[in-house]
Coordinates of C-alpha atoms and ligand atoms in Angstrom, one line a residue:
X1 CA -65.6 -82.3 -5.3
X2 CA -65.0 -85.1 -7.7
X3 CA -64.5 -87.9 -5.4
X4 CA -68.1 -86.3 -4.4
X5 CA -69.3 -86.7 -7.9
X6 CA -67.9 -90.0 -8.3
X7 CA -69.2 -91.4 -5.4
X8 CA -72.8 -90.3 -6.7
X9 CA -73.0 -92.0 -9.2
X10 CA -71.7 -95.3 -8.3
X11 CA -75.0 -94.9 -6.2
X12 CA -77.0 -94.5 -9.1
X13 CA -75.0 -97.4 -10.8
X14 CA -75.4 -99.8 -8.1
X15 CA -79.6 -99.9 -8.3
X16 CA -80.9 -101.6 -10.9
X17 CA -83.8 -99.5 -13.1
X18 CA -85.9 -100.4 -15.7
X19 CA -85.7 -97.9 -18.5
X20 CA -89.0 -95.8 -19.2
X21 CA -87.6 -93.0 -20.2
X22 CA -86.2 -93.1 -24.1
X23 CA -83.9 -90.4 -23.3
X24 CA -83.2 -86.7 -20.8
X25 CA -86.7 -84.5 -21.2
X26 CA -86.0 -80.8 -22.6
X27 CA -85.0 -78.1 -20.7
X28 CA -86.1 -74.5 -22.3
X29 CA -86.3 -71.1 -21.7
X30 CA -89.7 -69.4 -21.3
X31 CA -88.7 -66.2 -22.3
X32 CA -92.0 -64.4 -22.4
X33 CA -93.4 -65.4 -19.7
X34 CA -89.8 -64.6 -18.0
X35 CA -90.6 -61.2 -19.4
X36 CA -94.2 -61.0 -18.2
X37 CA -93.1 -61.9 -14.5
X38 CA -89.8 -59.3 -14.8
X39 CA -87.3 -62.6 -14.7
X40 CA -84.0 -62.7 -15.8
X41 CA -84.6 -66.3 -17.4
X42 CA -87.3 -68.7 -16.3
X43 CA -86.5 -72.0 -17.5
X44 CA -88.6 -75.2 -17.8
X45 CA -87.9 -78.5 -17.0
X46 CA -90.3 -81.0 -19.0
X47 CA -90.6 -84.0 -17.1
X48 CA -94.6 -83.8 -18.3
X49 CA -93.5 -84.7 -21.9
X50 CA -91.7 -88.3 -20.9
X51 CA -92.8 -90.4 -23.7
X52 CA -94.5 -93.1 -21.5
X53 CA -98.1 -92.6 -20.5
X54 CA -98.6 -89.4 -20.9
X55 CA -95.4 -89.2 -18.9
X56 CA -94.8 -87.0 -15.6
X57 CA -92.3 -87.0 -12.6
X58 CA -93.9 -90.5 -10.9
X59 CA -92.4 -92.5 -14.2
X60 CA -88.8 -91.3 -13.4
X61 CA -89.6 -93.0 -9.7
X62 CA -91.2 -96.1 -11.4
X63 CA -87.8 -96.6 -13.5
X64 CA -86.6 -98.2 -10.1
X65 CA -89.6 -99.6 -8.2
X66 CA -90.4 -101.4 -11.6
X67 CA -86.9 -103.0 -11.6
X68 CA -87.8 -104.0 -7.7
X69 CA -91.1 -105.6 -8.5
X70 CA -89.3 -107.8 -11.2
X71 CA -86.6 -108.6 -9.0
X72 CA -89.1 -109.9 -6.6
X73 CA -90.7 -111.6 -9.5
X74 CA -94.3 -110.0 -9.2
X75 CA -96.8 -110.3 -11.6
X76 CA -99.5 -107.6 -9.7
X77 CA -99.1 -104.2 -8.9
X78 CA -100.9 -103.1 -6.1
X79 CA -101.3 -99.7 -5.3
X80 CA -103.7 -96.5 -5.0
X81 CA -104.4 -92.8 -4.3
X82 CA -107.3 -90.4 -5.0
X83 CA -108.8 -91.2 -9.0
X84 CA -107.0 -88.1 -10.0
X85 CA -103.6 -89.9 -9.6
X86 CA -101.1 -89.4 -12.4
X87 CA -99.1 -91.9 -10.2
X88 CA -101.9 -94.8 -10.6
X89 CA -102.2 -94.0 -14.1
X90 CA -97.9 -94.4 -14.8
X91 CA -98.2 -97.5 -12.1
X92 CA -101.3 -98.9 -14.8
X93 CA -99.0 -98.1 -17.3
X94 CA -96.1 -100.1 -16.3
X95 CA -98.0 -103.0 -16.0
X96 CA -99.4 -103.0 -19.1
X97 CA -96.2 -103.1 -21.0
X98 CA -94.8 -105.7 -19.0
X99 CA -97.7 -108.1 -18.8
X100 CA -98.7 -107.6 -14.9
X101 CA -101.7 -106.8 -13.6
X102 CA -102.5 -103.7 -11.3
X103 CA -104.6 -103.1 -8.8
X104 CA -105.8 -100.0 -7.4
X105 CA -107.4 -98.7 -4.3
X106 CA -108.9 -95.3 -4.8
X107 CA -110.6 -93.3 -1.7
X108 CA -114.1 -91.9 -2.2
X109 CA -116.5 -93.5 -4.2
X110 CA -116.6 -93.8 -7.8
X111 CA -117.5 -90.4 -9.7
X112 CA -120.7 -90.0 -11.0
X113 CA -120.9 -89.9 -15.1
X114 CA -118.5 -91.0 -17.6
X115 CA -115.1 -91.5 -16.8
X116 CA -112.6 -88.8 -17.3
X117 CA -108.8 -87.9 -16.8
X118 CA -106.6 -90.4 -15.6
X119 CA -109.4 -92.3 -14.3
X120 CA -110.5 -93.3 -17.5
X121 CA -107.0 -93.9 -18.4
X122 CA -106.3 -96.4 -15.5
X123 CA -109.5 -98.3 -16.8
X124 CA -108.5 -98.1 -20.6
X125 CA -105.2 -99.7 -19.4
X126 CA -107.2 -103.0 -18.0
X127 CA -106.1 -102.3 -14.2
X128 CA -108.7 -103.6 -11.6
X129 CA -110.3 -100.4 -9.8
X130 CA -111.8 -100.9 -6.1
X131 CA -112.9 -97.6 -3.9
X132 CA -112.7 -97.8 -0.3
X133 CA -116.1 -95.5 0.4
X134 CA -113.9 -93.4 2.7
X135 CA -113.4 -89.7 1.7
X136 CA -110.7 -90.7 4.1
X137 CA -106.8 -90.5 2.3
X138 CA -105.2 -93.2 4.5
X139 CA -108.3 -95.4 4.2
X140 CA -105.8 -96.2 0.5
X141 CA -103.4 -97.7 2.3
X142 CA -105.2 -100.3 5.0
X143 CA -106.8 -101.6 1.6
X144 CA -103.5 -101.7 0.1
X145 CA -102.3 -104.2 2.5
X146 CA -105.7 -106.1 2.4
X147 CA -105.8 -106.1 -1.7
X148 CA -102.2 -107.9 -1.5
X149 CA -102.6 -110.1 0.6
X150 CA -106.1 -110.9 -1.2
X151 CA -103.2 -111.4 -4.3
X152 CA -101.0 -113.4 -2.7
X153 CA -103.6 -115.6 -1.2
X154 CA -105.1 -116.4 -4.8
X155 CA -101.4 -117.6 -5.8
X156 CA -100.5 -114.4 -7.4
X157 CA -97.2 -112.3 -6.8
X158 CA -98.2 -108.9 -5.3
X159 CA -95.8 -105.8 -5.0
X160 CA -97.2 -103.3 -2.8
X161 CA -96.2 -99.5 -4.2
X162 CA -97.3 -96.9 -1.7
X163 CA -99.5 -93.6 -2.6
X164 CA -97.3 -91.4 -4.8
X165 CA -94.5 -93.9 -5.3
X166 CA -93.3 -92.1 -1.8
X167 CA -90.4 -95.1 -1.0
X168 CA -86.8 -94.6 -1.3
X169 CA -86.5 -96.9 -4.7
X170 CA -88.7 -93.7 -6.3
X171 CA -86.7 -91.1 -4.5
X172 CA -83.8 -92.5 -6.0
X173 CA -85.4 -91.8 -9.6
X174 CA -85.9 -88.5 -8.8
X175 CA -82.0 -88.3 -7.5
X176 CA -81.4 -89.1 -11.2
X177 CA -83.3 -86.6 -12.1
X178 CA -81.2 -83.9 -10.7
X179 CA -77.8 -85.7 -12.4
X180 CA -79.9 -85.2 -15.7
X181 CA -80.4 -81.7 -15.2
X182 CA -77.5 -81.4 -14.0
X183 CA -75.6 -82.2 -17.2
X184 CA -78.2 -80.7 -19.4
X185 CA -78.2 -76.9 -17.3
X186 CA -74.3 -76.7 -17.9
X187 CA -74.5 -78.2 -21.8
X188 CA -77.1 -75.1 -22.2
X189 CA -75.8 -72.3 -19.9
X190 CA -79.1 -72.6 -17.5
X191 CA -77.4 -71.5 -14.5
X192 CA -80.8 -71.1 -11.8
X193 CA -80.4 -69.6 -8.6
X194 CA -83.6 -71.5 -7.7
X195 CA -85.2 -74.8 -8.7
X196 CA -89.2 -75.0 -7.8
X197 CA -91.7 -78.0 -8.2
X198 CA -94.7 -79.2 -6.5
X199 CA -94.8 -81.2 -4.0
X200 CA -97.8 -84.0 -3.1
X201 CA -96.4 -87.5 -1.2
X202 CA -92.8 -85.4 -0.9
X203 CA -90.9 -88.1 -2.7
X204 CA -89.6 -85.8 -5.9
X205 CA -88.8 -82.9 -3.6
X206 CA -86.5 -85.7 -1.3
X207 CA -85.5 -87.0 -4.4
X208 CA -84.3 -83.5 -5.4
X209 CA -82.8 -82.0 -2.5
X210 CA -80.8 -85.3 -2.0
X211 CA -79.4 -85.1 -5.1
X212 CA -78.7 -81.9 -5.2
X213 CA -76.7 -82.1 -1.9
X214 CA -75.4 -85.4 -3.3
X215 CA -74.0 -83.8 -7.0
X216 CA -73.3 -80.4 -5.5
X217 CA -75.3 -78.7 -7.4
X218 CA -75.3 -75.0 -7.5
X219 CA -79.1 -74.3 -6.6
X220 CA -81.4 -73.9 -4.2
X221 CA -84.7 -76.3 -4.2
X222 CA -87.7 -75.0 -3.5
X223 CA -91.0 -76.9 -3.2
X224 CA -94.7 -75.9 -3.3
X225 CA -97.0 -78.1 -1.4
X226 CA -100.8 -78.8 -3.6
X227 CA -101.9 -80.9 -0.5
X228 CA -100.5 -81.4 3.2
X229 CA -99.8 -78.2 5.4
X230 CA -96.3 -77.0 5.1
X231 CA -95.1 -78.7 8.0
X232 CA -96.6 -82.3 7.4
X233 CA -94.9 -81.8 4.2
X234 CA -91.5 -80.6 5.2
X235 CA -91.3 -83.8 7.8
X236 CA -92.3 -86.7 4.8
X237 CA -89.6 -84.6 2.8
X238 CA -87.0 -85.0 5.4
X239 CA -88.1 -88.6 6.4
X240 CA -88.5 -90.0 2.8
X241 CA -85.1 -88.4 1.7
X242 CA -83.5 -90.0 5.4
X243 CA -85.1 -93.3 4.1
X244 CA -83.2 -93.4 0.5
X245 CA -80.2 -92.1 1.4
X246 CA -80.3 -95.4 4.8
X247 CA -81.6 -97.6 2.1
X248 CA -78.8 -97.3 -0.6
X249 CA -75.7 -95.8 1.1
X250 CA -75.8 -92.5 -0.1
X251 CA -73.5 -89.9 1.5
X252 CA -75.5 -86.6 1.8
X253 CA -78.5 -85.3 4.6
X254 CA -81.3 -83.4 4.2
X255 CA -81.7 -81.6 7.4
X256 CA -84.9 -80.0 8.1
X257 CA -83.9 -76.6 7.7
X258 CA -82.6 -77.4 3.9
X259 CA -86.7 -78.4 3.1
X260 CA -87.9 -75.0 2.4
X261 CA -91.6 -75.5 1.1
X262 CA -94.0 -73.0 0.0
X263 CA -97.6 -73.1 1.5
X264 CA -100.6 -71.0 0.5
X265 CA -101.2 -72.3 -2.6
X266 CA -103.4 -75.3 -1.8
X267 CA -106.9 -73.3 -2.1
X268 CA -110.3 -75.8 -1.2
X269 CA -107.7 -78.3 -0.8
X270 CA -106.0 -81.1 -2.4
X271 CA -107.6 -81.8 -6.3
X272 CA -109.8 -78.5 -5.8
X273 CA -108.9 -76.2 -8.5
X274 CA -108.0 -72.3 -7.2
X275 CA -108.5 -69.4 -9.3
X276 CA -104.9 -68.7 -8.9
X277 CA -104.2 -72.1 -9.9
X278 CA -106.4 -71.4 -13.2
X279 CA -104.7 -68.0 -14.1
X280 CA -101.4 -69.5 -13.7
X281 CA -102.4 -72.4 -16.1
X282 CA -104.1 -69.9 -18.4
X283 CA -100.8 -67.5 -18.7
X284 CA -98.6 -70.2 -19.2
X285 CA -100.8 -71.7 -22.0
X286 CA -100.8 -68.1 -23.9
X287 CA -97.3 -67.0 -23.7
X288 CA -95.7 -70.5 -23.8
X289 CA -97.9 -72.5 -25.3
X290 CA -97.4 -75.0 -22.5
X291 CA -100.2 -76.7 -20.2
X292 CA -99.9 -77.1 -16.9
X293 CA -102.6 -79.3 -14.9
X294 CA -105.1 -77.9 -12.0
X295 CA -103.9 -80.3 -9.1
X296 CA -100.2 -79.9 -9.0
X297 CA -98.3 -78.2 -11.6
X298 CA -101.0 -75.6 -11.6
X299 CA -100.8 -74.0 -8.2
X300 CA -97.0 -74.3 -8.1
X301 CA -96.8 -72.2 -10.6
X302 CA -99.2 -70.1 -9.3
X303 CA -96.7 -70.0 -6.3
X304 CA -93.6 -69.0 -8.9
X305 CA -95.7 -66.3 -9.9
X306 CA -96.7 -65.0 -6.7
X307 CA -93.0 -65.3 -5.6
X308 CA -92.0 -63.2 -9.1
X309 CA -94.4 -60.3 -7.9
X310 CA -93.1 -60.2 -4.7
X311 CA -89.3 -59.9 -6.0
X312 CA -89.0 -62.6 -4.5
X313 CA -86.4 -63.7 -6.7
X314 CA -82.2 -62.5 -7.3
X315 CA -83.1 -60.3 -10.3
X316 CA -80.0 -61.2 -12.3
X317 CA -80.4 -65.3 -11.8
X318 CA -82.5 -67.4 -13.5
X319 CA -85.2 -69.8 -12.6
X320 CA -86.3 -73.1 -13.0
X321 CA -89.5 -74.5 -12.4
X322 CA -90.0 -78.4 -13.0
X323 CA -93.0 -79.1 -14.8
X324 CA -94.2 -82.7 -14.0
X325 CA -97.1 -83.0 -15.3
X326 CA -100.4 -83.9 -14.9
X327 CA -102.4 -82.6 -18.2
X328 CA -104.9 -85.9 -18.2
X329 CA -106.7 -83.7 -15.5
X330 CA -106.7 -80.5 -17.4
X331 CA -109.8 -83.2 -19.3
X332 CA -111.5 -83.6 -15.8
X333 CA -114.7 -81.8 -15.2
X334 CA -113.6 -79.8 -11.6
X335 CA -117.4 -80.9 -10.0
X336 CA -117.2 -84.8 -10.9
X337 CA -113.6 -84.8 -9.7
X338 CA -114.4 -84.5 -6.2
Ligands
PLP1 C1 -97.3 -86.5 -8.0 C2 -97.1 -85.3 -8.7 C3 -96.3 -84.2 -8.2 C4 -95.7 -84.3 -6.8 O1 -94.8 -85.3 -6.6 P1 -94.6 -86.0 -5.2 O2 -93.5 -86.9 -5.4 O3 -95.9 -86.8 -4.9 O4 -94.4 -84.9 -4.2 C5 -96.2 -83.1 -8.9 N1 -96.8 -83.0 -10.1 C6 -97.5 -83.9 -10.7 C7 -98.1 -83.7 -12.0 C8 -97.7 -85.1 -10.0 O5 -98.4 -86.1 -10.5

């Protein structure tokens, strides 16, 4: 098992990343909400309060895609997603503090009114906003390519980051992410019989079952998908988690039957609030004082819950869900968002 350990992290040595994170987030217990649901411990992991941009899981990706792009010597970001995007609004972020420019490609057209959320975020931050007119999700990524080259024609330096940070450099954050934890659950006697996050573009879940397989780690990951059907999801998991471990050597598989992901929680679809969603947010905001967000963090809790009630869970093990993220849209209007 050490040589296993050791081994790990010599992975995680080997790629260079570009610190965003000033430090490990908290890990807590939520023990009235444990109480509420009939847990033995219910723990939270607080990726939402990384101090950079309103934080979130896609900055723990962008630690090592940022180091990429500035290895490549790019001076443009180019990426997109739907204008709800936490990961455009880290991605605007990042260029910001180190003097690129970004350039986003949302689908849909622009919302009416003022802008809100991360939207309005994205702007503030001085990225360049385009929308494809296409309700269409992959109509992102053909204008992807086009807004690059359109860069790199002009003489500039594009670097190309796909919807959600999906690529094995931001798996490989997320693989760190699980070493954090990892360090921080034994330090504080968190010992969970189940990990559960959401899962959008599958990269976190990959980056969290890999590492988990790749430390050893005494859990079982568990994801809840806010936007493709389970089995879409399941296969980017398994592909994106195939990619990073090809990509930087790492010794550990994610099968398909390890991706166990949680469906029935999506509602009107991806963005849409669900009632569910909103009572989950609601009870976490009056026992914990915590906010979750409508889109993601939302509706996987809404799963935890469900999960809970059904006894679902060992009654003597704890669990921990990893909040990552995604308040800016708790400030969106639910009608102008679509
Ligand atoms: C993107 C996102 C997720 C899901 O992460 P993926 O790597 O896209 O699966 C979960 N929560 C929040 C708040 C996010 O922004």
């Amino acid at each position: 098992m050490m040589t296993l350990r050791t081994a790990a992290s010599e992975v995680l040595k080997a790629v260079p990343r570009l610190p965003l994170l000033a430090g490990p987030t908290p890990l807590h217990r939520a023990p009235r909400l444990a109480g509420e649901l009939d847990l033995a411990e219910l723990w939270l992991k607080r990726d939402d309060l990384i101090s950079f941009g309103f934080g979130g899981n896609k900055v723990r990706g962008l630690e090592l895609i940022m180091a990429d792009a500035l290895k490549h010597g790019a001076d443009t970001l180019v990426t997109g997603a739907g204008p709800l995007s936490n990961h455009v609004r880290a991605c605007a972020t990042a260029a910001a503090r180190h003097g690129m420019s970004c350039n986003v490609v949302y689908w849909g057209s622009p919302p009416p009114g003022p802008r809100q959320g991360n939207l309005r975020l994205v702007e503030l931050l001085g990225a360049t906003v385009r929308f494809t007119g296409s309700a269409d999700r992959e109509s992102v990524d053909a204008m992807i390519e086009a807004e690059a080259n359109r860069v790199g024609a002009n003489g500039g330096r594009p670097y190309v980051i796909p919807r959600g940070g999906a690529c094995p450099h931001g798996v490989l954050g997320h693989v760190a992410a699980v070493r954090e934890f990892l360090a921080q659950a034994s330090a504080l006697g968190c010992r969970p019989d189940v990990v559960l996050l959401a899962v959008g573009s599958g990269g976190t879940l990959a980056g969290w079952l890999l590492g988990s397989r790749l430390f050893n780690a005494p859990w079982r990951v568990e994801g809840v998908t806010v936007s493709r059907p389970q089995a879409e999801a399941a296969e980017q998991v398994t592909r994106l988690a195939a990619a990073a471990a090809e990509r930087f050597g790492i010794d550990a598989t994610v099968g398909e039957r390890d991706v166990i992901i949680h469906d029935g929680f999506i509602g009107g679809g991806y963005g849409i609030p669900t009632p569910e969603g909103n009572a989950a947010i609601a009870l976490m905001a009056r026992r914990e004082g915590v906010f979750l967000d409508p889109t993601y963090t939302g509706k996987a809790f809404a799963a935890l819950m469900h999960l809970a009630r059904e006894g679902r869970f060992r009654r003597d093990r704890a669990v921990a869900f990893v909040h990552t993220g995604g308040a800016p849209t708790l400030f969106v209007d639910p009608e102008a968002a679509r």
